[in-house]
Amino acid sequence: MQVKVVFFGSLSESVPADPAQIELAVGMTVGGLRRQLCEEFPQAASALGSAMVAIDTEYSRDDSVLKDGVEVAFLPPVSGG
Amino acid sequence: MTIAVHVIEEKIKLEDLVAKATTSECGAVLSFLGVVRDHADGKSVESIDYSCYREMAQKELLKVVEKSVAACGVAHAFVLHRIGRLAVGEASLGLVVASPHRRESFECGLMIIDELKKTVPIWKKEFGVDGSYWV
């Protein structure tokens, strides 16, 4: 299956591939994708590790299972206002 | 009850929102602007670039305002958040809240701002003489 991964805030600069279509095994979780991205982009591992993750614009948890075609967003701590 | 939230790129103007919030049952109409200041954490700031995850920011901002309105019991709440590069003195956040009595409006205004800083996917990058940095 494929998911679209997007990065925001500081991650939009430290991860070179944005947005990225990524091929994943069926049953992959948010946490699994996070670990995979940390290995692929070690320079951004710290920010990826602490980022919140949203699936199709809803906050999710590391044990959430990804589905084909979803948009997965990695969100560093927010600072609006 | 009226609620409206918008993530915008244009300058924030509160006059129309204040007029909308001024209804006969409300004795309090609170307006607030969050403005770019010239320093942060001991560093000088010349401008801030606000970016967002637009579809989600709009949704999360609405959730925050709906929750705050319900908790505080105000009649109207309007919130604008501006995105893009803003110079010192320009407003990034505009808020208008109205209620029959003042306490509810002040409480609701504070709650909205405190909560949006926790969950609404908006980020700022500050630019100053020392360089630029994500906040």
mmCIF file with all atom_site columns, C-alpha atoms in Angstrom:
data_model
loop_
_atom_site.group_PDB
_atom_site.id
_atom_site.type_symbol
_atom_site.label_atom_id
_atom_site.label_alt_id
_atom_site.label_comp_id
_atom_site.label_asym_id
_atom_site.label_entity_id
_atom_site.label_seq_id
_atom_site.pdbx_PDB_ins_code
_atom_site.Cartn_x
_atom_site.Cartn_y
_atom_site.Cartn_z
_atom_site.occupancy
_atom_site.B_iso_or_equiv
_atom_site.pdbx_formal_charge
_atom_site.auth_seq_id
_atom_site.auth_comp_id
_atom_site.auth_asym_id
_atom_site.auth_atom_id
_atom_site.pdbx_PDB_model_num
ATOM 1   C CA . MET A 1 1   ? 0.000   0.000  0.000  1.00 0.00 ? 1   MET A CA 1
ATOM 2   C CA . GLN A 1 2   ? 1.012   3.619  -0.445 1.00 0.00 ? 2   GLN A CA 1
ATOM 3   C CA . VAL A 1 3   ? 0.674   6.588  1.884  1.00 0.00 ? 3   VAL A CA 1
ATOM 4   C CA . LYS A 1 4   ? 1.487   10.260 1.378  1.00 0.00 ? 4   LYS A CA 1
ATOM 5   C CA . VAL A 1 5   ? 3.806   11.662 4.045  1.00 0.00 ? 5   VAL A CA 1
ATOM 6   C CA . VAL A 1 6   ? 4.049   15.405 4.670  1.00 0.00 ? 6   VAL A CA 1
ATOM 7   C CA . PHE A 1 7   ? 6.280   17.346 7.051  1.00 0.00 ? 7   PHE A CA 1
ATOM 8   C CA . PHE A 1 8   ? 5.723   20.710 8.706  1.00 0.00 ? 8   PHE A CA 1
ATOM 9   C CA . GLY A 1 9   ? 7.561   23.294 10.780 1.00 0.00 ? 9   GLY A CA 1
ATOM 10  C CA . SER A 1 10  ? 11.259  22.571 11.226 1.00 0.00 ? 10  SER A CA 1
ATOM 11  C CA . LEU A 1 11  ? 10.771  19.131 9.656  1.00 0.00 ? 11  LEU A CA 1
ATOM 12  C CA . SER A 1 12  ? 9.854   20.750 6.341  1.00 0.00 ? 12  SER A CA 1
ATOM 13  C CA . GLU A 1 13  ? 13.493  21.885 6.162  1.00 0.00 ? 13  GLU A CA 1
ATOM 14  C CA . SER A 1 14  ? 15.296  18.931 7.726  1.00 0.00 ? 14  SER A CA 1
ATOM 15  C CA . VAL A 1 15  ? 13.551  16.173 5.722  1.00 0.00 ? 15  VAL A CA 1
ATOM 16  C CA . PRO A 1 16  ? 14.447  16.444 2.043  1.00 0.00 ? 16  PRO A CA 1
ATOM 17  C CA . ALA A 1 17  ? 11.466  14.516 0.648  1.00 0.00 ? 17  ALA A CA 1
ATOM 18  C CA . ASP A 1 18  ? 8.261   16.492 1.081  1.00 0.00 ? 18  ASP A CA 1
ATOM 19  C CA . PRO A 1 19  ? 5.691   15.395 0.226  1.00 0.00 ? 19  PRO A CA 1
ATOM 20  C CA . ALA A 1 20  ? 6.642   11.763 -0.300 1.00 0.00 ? 20  ALA A CA 1
ATOM 21  C CA . GLN A 1 21  ? 4.658   8.785  -1.538 1.00 0.00 ? 21  GLN A CA 1
ATOM 22  C CA . ILE A 1 22  ? 5.922   5.861  0.487  1.00 0.00 ? 22  ILE A CA 1
ATOM 23  C CA . GLU A 1 23  ? 5.302   2.175  -0.138 1.00 0.00 ? 23  GLU A CA 1
ATOM 24  C CA . LEU A 1 24  ? 4.520   0.362  3.117  1.00 0.00 ? 24  LEU A CA 1
ATOM 25  C CA . ALA A 1 25  ? 3.642   -3.145 4.212  1.00 0.00 ? 25  ALA A CA 1
ATOM 26  C CA . VAL A 1 26  ? -0.025  -3.701 4.993  1.00 0.00 ? 26  VAL A CA 1
ATOM 27  C CA . GLY A 1 27  ? -0.591  -3.336 8.737  1.00 0.00 ? 27  GLY A CA 1
ATOM 28  C CA . MET A 1 28  ? 2.155   -0.730 9.231  1.00 0.00 ? 28  MET A CA 1
ATOM 29  C CA . THR A 1 29  ? 1.522   1.503  12.236 1.00 0.00 ? 29  THR A CA 1
ATOM 30  C CA . VAL A 1 30  ? 2.310   5.175  12.795 1.00 0.00 ? 30  VAL A CA 1
ATOM 31  C CA . GLY A 1 31  ? 5.101   4.105  15.162 1.00 0.00 ? 31  GLY A CA 1
ATOM 32  C CA . GLY A 1 32  ? 6.544   1.758  12.545 1.00 0.00 ? 32  GLY A CA 1
ATOM 33  C CA . LEU A 1 33  ? 6.568   4.502  9.936  1.00 0.00 ? 33  LEU A CA 1
ATOM 34  C CA . ARG A 1 34  ? 8.159   6.874  12.452 1.00 0.00 ? 34  ARG A CA 1
ATOM 35  C CA . ARG A 1 35  ? 10.996  4.390  13.092 1.00 0.00 ? 35  ARG A CA 1
ATOM 36  C CA . GLN A 1 36  ? 11.478  3.827  9.352  1.00 0.00 ? 36  GLN A CA 1
ATOM 37  C CA . LEU A 1 37  ? 11.726  7.579  8.708  1.00 0.00 ? 37  LEU A CA 1
ATOM 38  C CA . CYS A 1 38  ? 14.172  8.068  11.608 1.00 0.00 ? 38  CYS A CA 1
ATOM 39  C CA . GLU A 1 39  ? 16.477  5.509  9.972  1.00 0.00 ? 39  GLU A CA 1
ATOM 40  C CA . GLU A 1 40  ? 16.085  7.062  6.544  1.00 0.00 ? 40  GLU A CA 1
ATOM 41  C CA . PHE A 1 41  ? 16.588  10.651 7.726  1.00 0.00 ? 41  PHE A CA 1
ATOM 42  C CA . PRO A 1 42  ? 18.958  10.441 10.732 1.00 0.00 ? 42  PRO A CA 1
ATOM 43  C CA . GLN A 1 43  ? 19.547  14.209 10.673 1.00 0.00 ? 43  GLN A CA 1
ATOM 44  C CA . ALA A 1 44  ? 15.853  14.662 11.538 1.00 0.00 ? 44  ALA A CA 1
ATOM 45  C CA . ALA A 1 45  ? 15.510  11.686 13.892 1.00 0.00 ? 45  ALA A CA 1
ATOM 46  C CA . SER A 1 46  ? 15.177  13.760 17.050 1.00 0.00 ? 46  SER A CA 1
ATOM 47  C CA . ALA A 1 47  ? 12.390  15.966 15.634 1.00 0.00 ? 47  ALA A CA 1
ATOM 48  C CA . LEU A 1 48  ? 10.670  12.975 13.995 1.00 0.00 ? 48  LEU A CA 1
ATOM 49  C CA . GLY A 1 49  ? 10.796  11.122 17.282 1.00 0.00 ? 49  GLY A CA 1
ATOM 50  C CA . SER A 1 50  ? 9.034   13.875 19.210 1.00 0.00 ? 50  SER A CA 1
ATOM 51  C CA . ALA A 1 51  ? 6.600   14.970 16.471 1.00 0.00 ? 51  ALA A CA 1
ATOM 52  C CA . MET A 1 52  ? 2.853   14.524 16.776 1.00 0.00 ? 52  MET A CA 1
ATOM 53  C CA . VAL A 1 53  ? 1.361   12.584 13.872 1.00 0.00 ? 53  VAL A CA 1
ATOM 54  C CA . ALA A 1 54  ? -1.944  13.175 12.104 1.00 0.00 ? 54  ALA A CA 1
ATOM 55  C CA . ILE A 1 55  ? -3.705  10.806 9.724  1.00 0.00 ? 55  ILE A CA 1
ATOM 56  C CA . ASP A 1 56  ? -5.948  12.632 7.240  1.00 0.00 ? 56  ASP A CA 1
ATOM 57  C CA . THR A 1 57  ? -5.837  15.728 9.507  1.00 0.00 ? 57  THR A CA 1
ATOM 58  C CA . GLU A 1 58  ? -6.797  13.912 12.738 1.00 0.00 ? 58  GLU A CA 1
ATOM 59  C CA . TYR A 1 59  ? -4.264  13.473 15.538 1.00 0.00 ? 59  TYR A CA 1
ATOM 60  C CA . SER A 1 60  ? -3.308  9.819  15.881 1.00 0.00 ? 60  SER A CA 1
ATOM 61  C CA . ARG A 1 61  ? -1.260  7.553  18.142 1.00 0.00 ? 61  ARG A CA 1
ATOM 62  C CA . ASP A 1 62  ? 1.765   5.392  17.451 1.00 0.00 ? 62  ASP A CA 1
ATOM 63  C CA . ASP A 1 63  ? -0.363  2.237  17.545 1.00 0.00 ? 63  ASP A CA 1
ATOM 64  C CA . SER A 1 64  ? -2.768  3.541  14.875 1.00 0.00 ? 64  SER A CA 1
ATOM 65  C CA . VAL A 1 65  ? -2.703  1.305  11.801 1.00 0.00 ? 65  VAL A CA 1
ATOM 66  C CA . LEU A 1 66  ? -2.233  3.077  8.459  1.00 0.00 ? 66  LEU A CA 1
ATOM 67  C CA . LYS A 1 67  ? -4.508  2.456  5.500  1.00 0.00 ? 67  LYS A CA 1
ATOM 68  C CA . ASP A 1 68  ? -3.783  2.713  1.792  1.00 0.00 ? 68  ASP A CA 1
ATOM 69  C CA . GLY A 1 69  ? -4.030  6.239  0.411  1.00 0.00 ? 69  GLY A CA 1
ATOM 70  C CA . VAL A 1 70  ? -4.024  8.185  3.672  1.00 0.00 ? 70  VAL A CA 1
ATOM 71  C CA . GLU A 1 71  ? -2.064  11.377 4.266  1.00 0.00 ? 71  GLU A CA 1
ATOM 72  C CA . VAL A 1 72  ? 0.300   11.106 7.238  1.00 0.00 ? 72  VAL A CA 1
ATOM 73  C CA . ALA A 1 73  ? 1.546   14.419 8.645  1.00 0.00 ? 73  ALA A CA 1
ATOM 74  C CA . PHE A 1 74  ? 4.491   14.793 11.014 1.00 0.00 ? 74  PHE A CA 1
ATOM 75  C CA . LEU A 1 75  ? 3.938   17.844 13.209 1.00 0.00 ? 75  LEU A CA 1
ATOM 76  C CA . PRO A 1 76  ? 6.665   19.308 15.447 1.00 0.00 ? 76  PRO A CA 1
ATOM 77  C CA . PRO A 1 77  ? 5.425   21.057 18.608 1.00 0.00 ? 77  PRO A CA 1
ATOM 78  C CA . VAL A 1 78  ? 3.039   23.788 17.464 1.00 0.00 ? 78  VAL A CA 1
ATOM 79  C CA . SER A 1 79  ? 3.729   27.474 18.146 1.00 0.00 ? 79  SER A CA 1
ATOM 80  C CA . GLY A 1 80  ? 0.819   29.484 16.822 1.00 0.00 ? 80  GLY A CA 1
ATOM 81  C CA . GLY A 1 81  ? -0.756  32.520 18.408 1.00 0.00 ? 81  GLY A CA 1
ATOM 82  C CA . MET B 2 1   ? -24.534 31.768 19.312 1.00 0.00 ? 1   MET B CA 1
ATOM 83  C CA . THR B 2 2   ? -22.120 32.593 16.493 1.00 0.00 ? 2   THR B CA 1
ATOM 84  C CA . ILE B 2 3   ? -18.709 31.053 15.929 1.00 0.00 ? 3   ILE B CA 1
ATOM 85  C CA . ALA B 2 4   ? -16.315 31.699 13.063 1.00 0.00 ? 4   ALA B CA 1
ATOM 86  C CA . VAL B 2 5   ? -12.634 30.848 12.613 1.00 0.00 ? 5   VAL B CA 1
ATOM 87  C CA . HIS B 2 6   ? -10.372 31.539 9.662  1.00 0.00 ? 6   HIS B CA 1
ATOM 88  C CA . VAL B 2 7   ? -6.729  30.990 8.804  1.00 0.00 ? 7   VAL B CA 1
ATOM 89  C CA . ILE B 2 8   ? -5.926  33.865 6.456  1.00 0.00 ? 8   ILE B CA 1
ATOM 90  C CA . GLU B 2 9   ? -3.083  35.552 4.613  1.00 0.00 ? 9   GLU B CA 1
ATOM 91  C CA . GLU B 2 10  ? -4.537  39.081 4.622  1.00 0.00 ? 10  GLU B CA 1
ATOM 92  C CA . LYS B 2 11  ? -4.132  41.717 7.324  1.00 0.00 ? 11  LYS B CA 1
ATOM 93  C CA . ILE B 2 12  ? -6.320  41.185 10.359 1.00 0.00 ? 12  ILE B CA 1
ATOM 94  C CA . LYS B 2 13  ? -9.096  43.727 10.815 1.00 0.00 ? 13  LYS B CA 1
ATOM 95  C CA . LEU B 2 14  ? -11.352 43.442 13.833 1.00 0.00 ? 14  LEU B CA 1
ATOM 96  C CA . GLU B 2 15  ? -13.857 46.250 13.158 1.00 0.00 ? 15  GLU B CA 1
ATOM 97  C CA . ASP B 2 16  ? -16.343 44.096 11.235 1.00 0.00 ? 16  ASP B CA 1
ATOM 98  C CA . LEU B 2 17  ? -16.123 41.291 13.783 1.00 0.00 ? 17  LEU B CA 1
ATOM 99  C CA . VAL B 2 18  ? -16.663 43.689 16.688 1.00 0.00 ? 18  VAL B CA 1
ATOM 100 C CA . ALA B 2 19  ? -19.749 45.030 14.909 1.00 0.00 ? 19  ALA B CA 1
ATOM 101 C CA . LYS B 2 20  ? -21.027 41.466 14.363 1.00 0.00 ? 20  LYS B CA 1
ATOM 102 C CA . ALA B 2 21  ? -20.429 40.550 18.004 1.00 0.00 ? 21  ALA B CA 1
ATOM 103 C CA . THR B 2 22  ? -22.189 43.629 19.333 1.00 0.00 ? 22  THR B CA 1
ATOM 104 C CA . THR B 2 23  ? -25.689 42.225 19.778 1.00 0.00 ? 23  THR B CA 1
ATOM 105 C CA . SER B 2 24  ? -28.415 43.379 22.118 1.00 0.00 ? 24  SER B CA 1
ATOM 106 C CA . GLU B 2 25  ? -27.983 40.640 24.733 1.00 0.00 ? 25  GLU B CA 1
ATOM 107 C CA . CYS B 2 26  ? -24.220 41.208 25.132 1.00 0.00 ? 26  CYS B CA 1
ATOM 108 C CA . GLY B 2 27  ? -22.879 43.749 27.615 1.00 0.00 ? 27  GLY B CA 1
ATOM 109 C CA . ALA B 2 28  ? -19.273 42.691 27.000 1.00 0.00 ? 28  ALA B CA 1
ATOM 110 C CA . VAL B 2 29  ? -17.438 42.647 23.672 1.00 0.00 ? 29  VAL B CA 1
ATOM 111 C CA . LEU B 2 30  ? -13.785 41.738 24.061 1.00 0.00 ? 30  LEU B CA 1
ATOM 112 C CA . SER B 2 31  ? -11.290 42.203 21.242 1.00 0.00 ? 31  SER B CA 1
ATOM 113 C CA . PHE B 2 32  ? -7.660  41.088 21.263 1.00 0.00 ? 32  PHE B CA 1
ATOM 114 C CA . LEU B 2 33  ? -4.747  41.272 18.850 1.00 0.00 ? 33  LEU B CA 1
ATOM 115 C CA . GLY B 2 34  ? -1.643  39.100 19.174 1.00 0.00 ? 34  GLY B CA 1
ATOM 116 C CA . VAL B 2 35  ? 1.152   41.176 17.631 1.00 0.00 ? 35  VAL B CA 1
ATOM 117 C CA . VAL B 2 36  ? 4.727   40.399 16.551 1.00 0.00 ? 36  VAL B CA 1
ATOM 118 C CA . ARG B 2 37  ? 7.082   41.982 19.102 1.00 0.00 ? 37  ARG B CA 1
ATOM 119 C CA . ASP B 2 38  ? 10.688  42.958 18.596 1.00 0.00 ? 38  ASP B CA 1
ATOM 120 C CA . HIS B 2 39  ? 12.280  40.434 20.949 1.00 0.00 ? 39  HIS B CA 1
ATOM 121 C CA . ALA B 2 40  ? 11.946  36.870 22.210 1.00 0.00 ? 40  ALA B CA 1
ATOM 122 C CA . ASP B 2 41  ? 14.089  34.990 24.737 1.00 0.00 ? 41  ASP B CA 1
ATOM 123 C CA . GLY B 2 42  ? 16.677  37.767 24.809 1.00 0.00 ? 42  GLY B CA 1
ATOM 124 C CA . LYS B 2 43  ? 17.054  37.899 21.026 1.00 0.00 ? 43  LYS B CA 1
ATOM 125 C CA . SER B 2 44  ? 15.940  40.618 18.682 1.00 0.00 ? 44  SER B CA 1
ATOM 126 C CA . VAL B 2 45  ? 13.126  39.781 16.265 1.00 0.00 ? 45  VAL B CA 1
ATOM 127 C CA . GLU B 2 46  ? 12.526  41.559 12.969 1.00 0.00 ? 46  GLU B CA 1
ATOM 128 C CA . SER B 2 47  ? 9.808   39.347 11.539 1.00 0.00 ? 47  SER B CA 1
ATOM 129 C CA . ILE B 2 48  ? 8.094   35.997 11.994 1.00 0.00 ? 48  ILE B CA 1
ATOM 130 C CA . ASP B 2 49  ? 7.119   33.569 9.271  1.00 0.00 ? 49  ASP B CA 1
ATOM 131 C CA . TYR B 2 50  ? 3.943   31.718 10.239 1.00 0.00 ? 50  TYR B CA 1
ATOM 132 C CA . SER B 2 51  ? 3.216   28.453 8.419  1.00 0.00 ? 51  SER B CA 1
ATOM 133 C CA . CYS B 2 52  ? 0.466   25.903 8.908  1.00 0.00 ? 52  CYS B CA 1
ATOM 134 C CA . TYR B 2 53  ? -1.102  22.610 7.889  1.00 0.00 ? 53  TYR B CA 1
ATOM 135 C CA . ARG B 2 54  ? -4.019  24.496 6.478  1.00 0.00 ? 54  ARG B CA 1
ATOM 136 C CA . GLU B 2 55  ? -6.838  21.911 6.354  1.00 0.00 ? 55  GLU B CA 1
ATOM 137 C CA . MET B 2 56  ? -6.046  20.696 9.851  1.00 0.00 ? 56  MET B CA 1
ATOM 138 C CA . ALA B 2 57  ? -5.376  24.140 11.340 1.00 0.00 ? 57  ALA B CA 1
ATOM 139 C CA . GLN B 2 58  ? -8.827  25.344 10.367 1.00 0.00 ? 58  GLN B CA 1
ATOM 140 C CA . LYS B 2 59  ? -10.434 22.224 11.877 1.00 0.00 ? 59  LYS B CA 1
ATOM 141 C CA . GLU B 2 60  ? -8.421  22.253 15.096 1.00 0.00 ? 60  GLU B CA 1
ATOM 142 C CA . LEU B 2 61  ? -8.989  25.974 15.578 1.00 0.00 ? 61  LEU B CA 1
ATOM 143 C CA . LEU B 2 62  ? -12.722 25.435 15.256 1.00 0.00 ? 62  LEU B CA 1
ATOM 144 C CA . LYS B 2 63  ? -12.568 22.615 17.836 1.00 0.00 ? 63  LYS B CA 1
ATOM 145 C CA . VAL B 2 64  ? -10.741 24.896 20.302 1.00 0.00 ? 64  VAL B CA 1
ATOM 146 C CA . VAL B 2 65  ? -13.223 27.717 19.851 1.00 0.00 ? 65  VAL B CA 1
ATOM 147 C CA . GLU B 2 66  ? -16.270 25.442 20.112 1.00 0.00 ? 66  GLU B CA 1
ATOM 148 C CA . LYS B 2 67  ? -14.911 23.879 23.298 1.00 0.00 ? 67  LYS B CA 1
ATOM 149 C CA . SER B 2 68  ? -14.083 27.270 24.846 1.00 0.00 ? 68  SER B CA 1
ATOM 150 C CA . VAL B 2 69  ? -17.444 28.780 23.923 1.00 0.00 ? 69  VAL B CA 1
ATOM 151 C CA . ALA B 2 70  ? -19.259 25.826 25.491 1.00 0.00 ? 70  ALA B CA 1
ATOM 152 C CA . ALA B 2 71  ? -17.086 25.907 28.630 1.00 0.00 ? 71  ALA B CA 1
ATOM 153 C CA . CYS B 2 72  ? -17.418 29.651 29.219 1.00 0.00 ? 72  CYS B CA 1
ATOM 154 C CA . GLY B 2 73  ? -20.941 30.224 27.962 1.00 0.00 ? 73  GLY B CA 1
ATOM 155 C CA . VAL B 2 74  ? -20.277 33.181 25.660 1.00 0.00 ? 74  VAL B CA 1
ATOM 156 C CA . ALA B 2 75  ? -22.600 34.286 22.868 1.00 0.00 ? 75  ALA B CA 1
ATOM 157 C CA . HIS B 2 76  ? -20.135 34.940 20.037 1.00 0.00 ? 76  HIS B CA 1
ATOM 158 C CA . ALA B 2 77  ? -16.540 34.036 19.261 1.00 0.00 ? 77  ALA B CA 1
ATOM 159 C CA . PHE B 2 78  ? -14.563 34.972 16.164 1.00 0.00 ? 78  PHE B CA 1
ATOM 160 C CA . VAL B 2 79  ? -10.913 34.063 15.642 1.00 0.00 ? 79  VAL B CA 1
ATOM 161 C CA . LEU B 2 80  ? -8.549  34.909 12.801 1.00 0.00 ? 80  LEU B CA 1
ATOM 162 C CA . HIS B 2 81  ? -5.003  33.556 12.542 1.00 0.00 ? 81  HIS B CA 1
ATOM 163 C CA . ARG B 2 82  ? -2.756  35.092 9.934  1.00 0.00 ? 82  ARG B CA 1
ATOM 164 C CA . ILE B 2 83  ? -0.146  33.056 8.041  1.00 0.00 ? 83  ILE B CA 1
ATOM 165 C CA . GLY B 2 84  ? 2.912   34.332 6.172  1.00 0.00 ? 84  GLY B CA 1
ATOM 166 C CA . ARG B 2 85  ? 5.838   36.654 6.926  1.00 0.00 ? 85  ARG B CA 1
ATOM 167 C CA . LEU B 2 86  ? 4.801   39.313 9.438  1.00 0.00 ? 86  LEU B CA 1
ATOM 168 C CA . ALA B 2 87  ? 6.892   42.302 10.522 1.00 0.00 ? 87  ALA B CA 1
ATOM 169 C CA . VAL B 2 88  ? 7.125   43.654 14.066 1.00 0.00 ? 88  VAL B CA 1
ATOM 170 C CA . GLY B 2 89  ? 3.843   45.358 14.931 1.00 0.00 ? 89  GLY B CA 1
ATOM 171 C CA . GLU B 2 90  ? 1.695   43.248 12.603 1.00 0.00 ? 90  GLU B CA 1
ATOM 172 C CA . ALA B 2 91  ? -1.055  41.109 14.113 1.00 0.00 ? 91  ALA B CA 1
ATOM 173 C CA . SER B 2 92  ? -0.883  37.323 13.819 1.00 0.00 ? 92  SER B CA 1
ATOM 174 C CA . LEU B 2 93  ? -3.981  36.615 15.885 1.00 0.00 ? 93  LEU B CA 1
ATOM 175 C CA . GLY B 2 94  ? -7.300  38.424 16.096 1.00 0.00 ? 94  GLY B CA 1
ATOM 176 C CA . LEU B 2 95  ? -10.022 37.464 18.524 1.00 0.00 ? 95  LEU B CA 1
ATOM 177 C CA . VAL B 2 96  ? -13.445 38.885 19.337 1.00 0.00 ? 96  VAL B CA 1
ATOM 178 C CA . VAL B 2 97  ? -15.638 37.357 22.046 1.00 0.00 ? 97  VAL B CA 1
ATOM 179 C CA . ALA B 2 98  ? -18.967 38.638 23.356 1.00 0.00 ? 98  ALA B CA 1
ATOM 180 C CA . SER B 2 99  ? -21.139 37.658 26.303 1.00 0.00 ? 99  SER B CA 1
ATOM 181 C CA . PRO B 2 100 ? -23.842 39.153 28.525 1.00 0.00 ? 100 PRO B CA 1
ATOM 182 C CA . HIS B 2 101 ? -21.240 39.834 31.271 1.00 0.00 ? 101 HIS B CA 1
ATOM 183 C CA . ARG B 2 102 ? -17.504 40.569 31.094 1.00 0.00 ? 102 ARG B CA 1
ATOM 184 C CA . ARG B 2 103 ? -16.038 37.652 33.060 1.00 0.00 ? 103 ARG B CA 1
ATOM 185 C CA . GLU B 2 104 ? -17.144 35.009 30.533 1.00 0.00 ? 104 GLU B CA 1
ATOM 186 C CA . SER B 2 105 ? -15.596 36.915 27.645 1.00 0.00 ? 105 SER B CA 1
ATOM 187 C CA . PHE B 2 106 ? -12.240 37.384 29.382 1.00 0.00 ? 106 PHE B CA 1
ATOM 188 C CA . GLU B 2 107 ? -12.150 33.720 30.427 1.00 0.00 ? 107 GLU B CA 1
ATOM 189 C CA . CYS B 2 108 ? -13.120 32.522 26.971 1.00 0.00 ? 108 CYS B CA 1
ATOM 190 C CA . GLY B 2 109 ? -10.533 34.718 25.258 1.00 0.00 ? 109 GLY B CA 1
ATOM 191 C CA . LEU B 2 110 ? -7.782  33.371 27.503 1.00 0.00 ? 110 LEU B CA 1
ATOM 192 C CA . MET B 2 111 ? -8.921  29.786 27.069 1.00 0.00 ? 111 MET B CA 1
ATOM 193 C CA . ILE B 2 112 ? -8.998  30.051 23.282 1.00 0.00 ? 112 ILE B CA 1
ATOM 194 C CA . ILE B 2 113 ? -5.464  31.451 23.110 1.00 0.00 ? 113 ILE B CA 1
ATOM 195 C CA . ASP B 2 114 ? -4.028  28.999 25.664 1.00 0.00 ? 114 ASP B CA 1
ATOM 196 C CA . GLU B 2 115 ? -5.619  26.010 23.936 1.00 0.00 ? 115 GLU B CA 1
ATOM 197 C CA . LEU B 2 116 ? -4.804  26.956 20.355 1.00 0.00 ? 116 LEU B CA 1
ATOM 198 C CA . LYS B 2 117 ? -1.125  27.157 21.317 1.00 0.00 ? 117 LYS B CA 1
ATOM 199 C CA . LYS B 2 118 ? -1.288  23.450 22.267 1.00 0.00 ? 118 LYS B CA 1
ATOM 200 C CA . THR B 2 119 ? -3.084  21.818 19.356 1.00 0.00 ? 119 THR B CA 1
ATOM 201 C CA . VAL B 2 120 ? -3.541  23.997 16.268 1.00 0.00 ? 120 VAL B CA 1
ATOM 202 C CA . PRO B 2 121 ? -0.888  23.038 13.683 1.00 0.00 ? 121 PRO B CA 1
ATOM 203 C CA . ILE B 2 122 ? 0.689   26.437 13.119 1.00 0.00 ? 122 ILE B CA 1
ATOM 204 C CA . TRP B 2 123 ? 4.418   27.091 13.421 1.00 0.00 ? 123 TRP B CA 1
ATOM 205 C CA . LYS B 2 124 ? 6.546   30.185 13.616 1.00 0.00 ? 124 LYS B CA 1
ATOM 206 C CA . LYS B 2 125 ? 10.049  30.834 12.461 1.00 0.00 ? 125 LYS B CA 1
ATOM 207 C CA . GLU B 2 126 ? 11.561  33.987 13.906 1.00 0.00 ? 126 GLU B CA 1
ATOM 208 C CA . PHE B 2 127 ? 13.974  36.145 11.914 1.00 0.00 ? 127 PHE B CA 1
ATOM 209 C CA . GLY B 2 128 ? 16.336  38.592 13.627 1.00 0.00 ? 128 GLY B CA 1
ATOM 210 C CA . VAL B 2 129 ? 19.845  40.012 13.446 1.00 0.00 ? 129 VAL B CA 1
ATOM 211 C CA . ASP B 2 130 ? 21.168  36.744 14.936 1.00 0.00 ? 130 ASP B CA 1
ATOM 212 C CA . GLY B 2 131 ? 19.634  34.639 12.152 1.00 0.00 ? 131 GLY B CA 1
ATOM 213 C CA . SER B 2 132 ? 16.454  32.601 11.939 1.00 0.00 ? 132 SER B CA 1
ATOM 214 C CA . TYR B 2 133 ? 15.170  29.871 14.189 1.00 0.00 ? 133 TYR B CA 1
ATOM 215 C CA . TRP B 2 134 ? 12.058  27.717 14.612 1.00 0.00 ? 134 TRP B CA 1
ATOM 216 C CA . VAL B 2 135 ? 10.158  28.352 17.803 1.00 0.00 ? 135 VAL B CA 1
#
